[in-house]
């Protein structure tokens, strides 16, 4: 569904600078004709476009004719231009994502989780266990996160698991325990939301909603968190392109929630020595394409404990605004993702190394 400029602007926070160039005012497509297109076919293409109430700008090359289509973008997008005989390619000039695009804001956004700001000079570390398992576990690990220099506590209460037979999380009890850990340490909390029916409960306790990966294209859920007052961290799906991720983020922003973080968490490739392939390409590409801060999750991205610190360092060097790393005090008895959890001491050691890289790059941790 196309977003009207009116609707987009109605959602804008008052403080957001509006770009000088009107966002949706000059949409067009570029049609390139086939080298063997006849004059009749070219005339027919132009006639058809005019019939749709659109304008054309024709430029003739030696072999091909290039036709610019001018008119409202949403009207142009829904026309089957590629089906007209003689058309070789149809290329949209404007990006399909609007509100998330870098140009829309013209400057990088900062997103707050509680008092912690993401998107500035400081690389924010989020850490905690994959799942909340008990009061002792989550409170103990929260203290470890804080001691090591982590700023946000992560922990799953509603777990998105590939198998229905594995631990699914403690549900609302897990949220209560997270809130207790926040009470004890002052760390704001981020936790998963998988179902619109759980939103009220999760909103009651969480400081940031984690959605995506397996749910990245659960559009009903995206729209619902788009109406939340809480910030949202959207994880890239394991088979999603960067553009898919941006389009999913667009769903959230188009409902009015601009406090969105994008998280690279590894994608499926042919590689089998790691759980996923951490696509660090996504970091500089996202930085170019969107104003939204970028988080990297090397834990799920690699899935092999020994390799996680190296990829965390690489993610920082690549320009991530925040990192999310899972820890556990007893990985061998963890209810989920124990094989990829760092011990608290290993995390503390990683933070020391992250600080050194951050300093070298003029940033801080
Ligand atoms: C998690 O953060 O524990 C998790 C389940 O991540 P993902 O949804 O990226 O697999
Ligand atoms: Mn996990």
Coordinates of C-alpha atoms and ligand atoms in Angstrom, one line a residue:
X1 CA 0.0 0.0 0.0
X2 CA 1.4 3.4 -0.9
X3 CA 1.7 5.9 1.9
X4 CA 0.3 9.3 1.1
X5 CA 2.5 12.2 1.9
X6 CA -0.3 13.5 4.1
X7 CA -0.3 10.3 6.2
X8 CA 3.5 10.2 6.4
X9 CA 3.7 13.7 7.7
X10 CA 0.9 13.3 10.2
X11 CA 3.1 10.7 11.9
X12 CA 6.2 12.8 12.1
X13 CA 7.5 13.7 15.5
X14 CA 7.4 17.5 15.8
X15 CA 11.2 17.7 16.2
X16 CA 12.0 15.8 13.0
X17 CA 13.6 18.0 10.3
X18 CA 11.5 17.9 7.1
X19 CA 13.7 17.6 4.0
X20 CA 13.7 20.6 1.7
X21 CA 12.9 18.4 -1.3
X22 CA 9.2 17.3 -1.2
X23 CA 9.4 13.6 -0.7
X24 CA 6.8 12.2 -3.0
X25 CA 6.5 15.0 -5.6
X26 CA 8.5 13.8 -8.6
X27 CA 8.0 10.1 -8.9
X28 CA 8.8 8.4 -12.1
X29 CA 9.9 5.1 -13.8
X30 CA 12.4 4.6 -16.5
X31 CA 11.3 2.3 -19.4
X32 CA 14.0 1.0 -21.7
X33 CA 12.7 -0.5 -25.0
X34 CA 14.1 -3.7 -26.6
X35 CA 16.8 -3.1 -29.3
X36 CA 14.4 -4.6 -31.9
X37 CA 11.3 -2.8 -30.8
X38 CA 9.4 -1.5 -33.8
X39 CA 8.2 2.1 -34.2
X40 CA 4.6 0.8 -33.8
X41 CA 5.5 -0.8 -30.5
X42 CA 7.2 2.3 -29.2
X43 CA 4.2 4.4 -30.2
X44 CA 1.9 1.9 -28.5
X45 CA 4.0 2.0 -25.2
X46 CA 3.7 5.8 -25.2
X47 CA -0.1 5.7 -26.0
X48 CA -0.8 3.2 -23.3
X49 CA 1.0 5.3 -20.7
X50 CA -0.9 8.4 -21.7
X51 CA -4.2 6.4 -21.5
X52 CA -3.3 5.8 -17.9
X53 CA -3.2 9.6 -17.4
X54 CA 0.6 9.6 -17.0
X55 CA 3.1 11.8 -18.9
X56 CA 6.2 10.6 -20.8
X57 CA 9.6 12.0 -21.6
X58 CA 11.1 10.2 -24.6
X59 CA 14.8 10.1 -25.4
X60 CA 16.1 8.2 -28.4
X61 CA 19.4 6.5 -28.4
X62 CA 21.2 4.7 -31.3
X63 CA 19.6 1.3 -30.4
X64 CA 17.1 1.8 -27.7
X65 CA 14.5 4.3 -26.7
X66 CA 14.3 5.5 -23.1
X67 CA 10.9 6.6 -21.8
X68 CA 10.6 8.4 -18.5
X69 CA 7.1 8.0 -16.9
X70 CA 5.9 11.0 -14.9
X71 CA 2.9 10.9 -12.6
X72 CA 1.9 9.8 -9.1
X73 CA 4.2 7.1 -7.9
X74 CA 1.5 4.8 -6.5
X75 CA -0.4 4.9 -9.8
X76 CA 2.7 4.2 -11.9
X77 CA 3.8 1.3 -9.6
X78 CA 0.6 -0.6 -10.1
X79 CA 0.6 -0.5 -13.9
X80 CA 1.8 -3.6 -15.7
X81 CA 4.3 -1.7 -17.8
X82 CA 6.7 -4.6 -18.2
X83 CA 3.9 -6.5 -20.0
X84 CA 3.7 -4.0 -22.9
X85 CA 5.3 -5.5 -26.1
X86 CA 8.7 -4.0 -26.8
X87 CA 9.5 -3.1 -23.2
X88 CA 12.9 -4.5 -22.1
X89 CA 13.1 -3.1 -18.5
X90 CA 11.2 -1.0 -16.1
X91 CA 13.2 0.7 -13.3
X92 CA 11.7 2.7 -10.5
X93 CA 13.7 5.8 -9.8
X94 CA 12.4 6.2 -6.3
X95 CA 13.0 3.7 -3.6
X96 CA 10.0 1.7 -2.4
X97 CA 10.8 2.7 1.2
X98 CA 10.1 6.3 2.2
X99 CA 10.0 7.0 5.9
X100 CA 13.0 4.8 6.6
X101 CA 15.1 6.2 3.8
X102 CA 18.1 8.3 4.8
X103 CA 16.9 11.1 2.6
X104 CA 13.7 11.4 4.5
X105 CA 15.4 12.6 7.6
X106 CA 18.8 13.7 6.1
X107 CA 20.6 12.9 9.3
X108 CA 21.1 9.7 11.5
X109 CA 18.3 9.1 14.0
X110 CA 18.9 8.4 17.7
X111 CA 16.7 6.0 19.5
X112 CA 16.4 5.7 23.3
X113 CA 15.8 2.6 25.3
X114 CA 15.0 4.0 28.7
X115 CA 17.8 6.4 29.3
X116 CA 20.2 4.8 26.9
X117 CA 20.6 6.5 23.6
X118 CA 21.5 4.4 20.5
X119 CA 22.8 6.1 17.3
X120 CA 25.4 8.5 18.8
X121 CA 29.1 8.2 19.3
X122 CA 28.8 5.5 21.9
X123 CA 28.4 1.9 20.8
X124 CA 25.8 0.5 23.1
X125 CA 26.1 -3.1 24.4
X126 CA 23.0 -5.1 25.0
X127 CA 23.5 -8.4 26.7
X128 CA 21.8 -11.1 28.8
X129 CA 20.7 -14.7 28.4
X130 CA 18.7 -16.0 25.4
X131 CA 15.8 -17.0 27.8
X132 CA 14.8 -15.8 31.2
X133 CA 15.0 -19.0 33.3
X134 CA 14.7 -18.1 36.9
X135 CA 15.0 -15.1 39.2
X136 CA 18.5 -16.0 40.3
X137 CA 19.6 -16.5 36.7
X138 CA 18.3 -13.2 35.3
X139 CA 19.2 -11.0 38.2
X140 CA 22.7 -12.6 38.5
X141 CA 23.3 -12.1 34.8
X142 CA 21.9 -8.6 34.9
X143 CA 24.6 -7.7 37.5
X144 CA 27.3 -9.3 35.2
X145 CA 26.1 -7.3 32.2
X146 CA 26.2 -4.1 34.2
X147 CA 29.6 -4.8 35.8
X148 CA 31.1 -5.5 32.4
X149 CA 29.7 -2.2 30.9
X150 CA 26.6 -3.4 29.1
X151 CA 23.8 -0.8 29.0
X152 CA 20.7 -2.8 28.1
X153 CA 19.6 -6.2 29.5
X154 CA 18.2 -8.7 27.0
X155 CA 16.2 -11.8 27.9
X156 CA 13.5 -13.7 26.2
X157 CA 10.2 -14.5 27.9
X158 CA 8.2 -15.4 24.7
X159 CA 10.8 -17.3 22.6
X160 CA 10.5 -17.7 18.9
X161 CA 11.8 -21.3 18.5
X162 CA 12.1 -23.3 15.3
X163 CA 10.8 -26.4 17.1
X164 CA 7.5 -26.4 19.1
X165 CA 9.0 -29.1 21.3
X166 CA 11.8 -26.9 22.7
X167 CA 11.6 -24.4 25.6
X168 CA 9.1 -21.6 24.7
X169 CA 9.9 -19.2 27.4
X170 CA 8.4 -18.4 30.8
X171 CA 5.9 -16.0 29.3
X172 CA 4.5 -13.3 31.6
X173 CA 6.4 -14.7 34.6
X174 CA 9.6 -14.1 32.6
X175 CA 8.6 -10.5 32.1
X176 CA 8.1 -10.0 35.8
X177 CA 11.6 -11.5 36.5
X178 CA 13.1 -9.1 33.9
X179 CA 11.4 -6.2 35.6
X180 CA 12.9 -7.4 38.9
X181 CA 16.4 -7.5 37.3
X182 CA 15.8 -3.9 36.0
X183 CA 14.8 -2.9 39.5
X184 CA 18.0 -4.3 40.9
X185 CA 20.5 -3.0 38.3
X186 CA 18.8 0.0 36.6
X187 CA 19.4 -1.6 33.2
X188 CA 16.5 -1.1 30.7
X189 CA 15.2 -4.3 29.2
X190 CA 14.6 -5.6 25.6
X191 CA 12.5 -8.7 25.1
X192 CA 10.8 -10.5 22.2
X193 CA 7.2 -10.0 21.2
X194 CA 5.8 -12.7 18.8
X195 CA 2.1 -12.3 18.9
X196 CA -0.2 -9.2 18.9
X197 CA -2.2 -10.7 21.8
X198 CA 0.9 -10.4 24.0
X199 CA 1.6 -6.8 23.3
X200 CA -0.2 -5.3 26.3
X201 CA 1.6 -7.7 28.7
X202 CA 5.1 -7.1 27.1
X203 CA 4.5 -3.3 27.0
X204 CA 3.8 -3.3 30.7
X205 CA 7.3 -4.5 31.5
X206 CA 9.7 -3.9 28.6
X207 CA 11.6 -0.8 27.6
X208 CA 12.2 -2.1 24.0
X209 CA 10.3 -4.6 21.9
X210 CA 12.3 -7.1 19.9
X211 CA 10.5 -8.4 16.7
X212 CA 11.4 -10.0 13.6
X213 CA 13.8 -12.8 12.3
X214 CA 11.1 -15.5 11.9
X215 CA 8.5 -12.8 12.3
X216 CA 10.1 -10.1 10.2
X217 CA 7.2 -10.3 7.7
X218 CA 4.4 -10.8 10.2
X219 CA 2.8 -7.6 9.0
X220 CA -0.1 -7.6 11.6
X221 CA 2.5 -7.7 14.3
X222 CA 4.7 -5.0 12.7
X223 CA 1.6 -2.7 12.4
X224 CA 0.7 -3.3 16.0
X225 CA 4.2 -2.5 17.3
X226 CA 4.1 0.5 15.0
X227 CA 1.4 1.9 17.2
X228 CA 3.3 1.2 20.4
X229 CA 5.0 4.0 22.4
X230 CA 8.0 1.7 23.0
X231 CA 11.1 1.6 20.7
X232 CA 11.3 -1.5 18.5
X233 CA 14.3 -3.5 17.5
X234 CA 13.5 -5.2 14.2
X235 CA 15.6 -8.3 13.4
X236 CA 16.4 -9.2 9.8
X237 CA 14.8 -12.5 8.7
X238 CA 17.3 -15.3 7.9
X239 CA 16.1 -15.3 4.3
X240 CA 15.4 -11.6 4.0
X241 CA 17.2 -9.2 1.8
X242 CA 18.3 -5.8 3.2
X243 CA 15.5 -4.3 1.1
X244 CA 13.0 -6.7 2.7
X245 CA 14.2 -5.5 6.1
X246 CA 13.8 -1.9 5.2
X247 CA 10.3 -2.5 3.8
X248 CA 9.3 -4.3 7.1
X249 CA 10.6 -1.3 9.0
X250 CA 8.5 0.9 6.8
X251 CA 5.4 -0.9 8.2
X252 CA 6.4 0.2 11.7
X253 CA 7.2 3.8 10.8
X254 CA 4.1 4.2 8.7
X255 CA 2.0 3.5 11.8
X256 CA 3.7 6.3 13.6
X257 CA 6.6 4.7 15.5
X258 CA 9.9 6.2 14.4
X259 CA 11.9 4.7 17.3
X260 CA 13.1 1.7 15.3
X261 CA 16.5 -0.1 15.4
X262 CA 17.5 -2.5 12.7
X263 CA 19.3 -5.6 13.7
X264 CA 21.5 -7.8 11.5
X265 CA 21.4 -11.3 13.0
X266 CA 22.8 -13.6 10.3
X267 CA 21.3 -15.0 7.2
X268 CA 21.1 -18.5 5.7
X269 CA 23.8 -19.3 3.2
X270 CA 25.3 -22.6 1.9
X271 CA 27.8 -22.5 4.8
X272 CA 27.3 -25.3 7.4
X273 CA 30.2 -24.6 9.8
X274 CA 28.3 -21.8 11.4
X275 CA 24.7 -21.5 12.4
X276 CA 24.1 -18.5 10.1
X277 CA 26.3 -16.1 8.1
X278 CA 26.6 -12.8 9.8
X279 CA 26.1 -10.3 6.9
X280 CA 28.3 -7.4 7.9
X281 CA 27.8 -6.0 4.4
X282 CA 24.4 -4.9 5.8
X283 CA 26.0 -2.4 8.2
X284 CA 27.4 0.1 5.7
X285 CA 24.6 -0.5 3.3
X286 CA 22.0 0.2 6.0
X287 CA 23.9 3.3 7.1
X288 CA 23.7 4.6 3.6
X289 CA 20.1 3.7 3.0
X290 CA 18.4 4.6 6.3
X291 CA 18.6 7.0 9.1
X292 CA 17.7 4.2 11.6
X293 CA 20.4 3.0 14.0
X294 CA 22.0 -0.4 13.2
X295 CA 22.4 -3.2 15.8
X296 CA 24.5 -6.3 15.1
X297 CA 23.8 -9.6 16.9
X298 CA 26.9 -11.7 16.4
X299 CA 25.6 -14.4 18.7
X300 CA 22.8 -15.7 16.4
X301 CA 24.8 -14.5 13.4
X302 CA 27.6 -17.0 14.0
X303 CA 26.2 -19.4 16.5
X304 CA 29.6 -20.8 17.4
X305 CA 30.8 -19.5 20.7
X306 CA 34.5 -19.2 19.9
X307 CA 33.8 -17.1 16.8
X308 CA 31.5 -14.6 18.4
X309 CA 34.0 -12.1 20.0
X310 CA 35.8 -11.8 16.6
X311 CA 32.6 -11.0 14.8
X312 CA 31.5 -8.6 17.6
X313 CA 34.8 -6.7 17.1
X314 CA 34.3 -6.7 13.3
X315 CA 30.7 -5.4 13.7
X316 CA 31.9 -2.5 15.8
X317 CA 34.6 -1.7 13.2
X318 CA 32.0 -1.9 10.5
X319 CA 30.0 0.9 12.1
X320 CA 27.3 -0.8 14.2
X321 CA 25.6 1.5 16.7
X322 CA 24.9 -1.3 19.1
X323 CA 25.7 -4.9 19.7
X324 CA 23.6 -7.7 21.2
X325 CA 25.5 -10.6 22.7
X326 CA 24.0 -13.5 24.7
X327 CA 25.6 -14.7 27.9
X328 CA 24.9 -17.4 30.4
X329 CA 26.5 -18.5 33.6
X330 CA 25.9 -22.2 32.8
X331 CA 25.7 -22.6 29.1
X332 CA 25.6 -26.4 29.3
X333 CA 22.3 -26.3 31.2
X334 CA 20.8 -23.2 29.4
X335 CA 17.2 -23.7 28.3
X336 CA 18.0 -22.2 24.9
X337 CA 21.1 -21.2 22.8
X338 CA 23.6 -22.5 25.4
X339 CA 26.0 -23.5 22.6
X340 CA 26.4 -19.8 21.6
X341 CA 26.4 -18.1 25.0
X342 CA 29.5 -16.5 26.3
X343 CA 30.4 -16.9 29.9
X344 CA 30.1 -13.6 31.9
X345 CA 33.9 -13.4 32.1
X346 CA 34.3 -13.9 28.4
X347 CA 31.8 -11.1 27.8
X348 CA 33.8 -8.8 30.1
X349 CA 36.9 -9.7 28.2
X350 CA 35.2 -8.9 25.0
X351 CA 34.1 -5.5 26.3
X352 CA 37.7 -4.6 27.0
X353 CA 38.7 -5.5 23.5
X354 CA 35.6 -3.6 22.1
X355 CA 36.7 -0.5 24.0
X356 CA 40.1 -0.7 22.4
X357 CA 38.6 -0.8 18.9
X358 CA 36.1 1.9 19.7
X359 CA 38.8 4.2 21.0
X360 CA 40.9 3.6 17.8
X361 CA 37.8 4.7 15.8
X362 CA 37.1 7.8 17.9
X363 CA 34.1 6.1 19.4
X364 CA 33.3 4.8 22.9
X365 CA 31.7 1.7 24.5
Ligands
LIG1 C1 17.0 -14.3 20.3 O1 17.3 -13.1 20.3 O2 17.2 -15.0 21.3 C2 16.4 -14.9 19.1 C3 15.6 -15.9 19.2 O3 16.9 -14.3 18.0 P1 16.4 -14.5 16.5 O4 14.9 -14.2 16.5 O5 17.2 -13.6 15.7 O6 16.7 -16.0 16.1
LIG2 MN1 18.9 -16.7 21.5

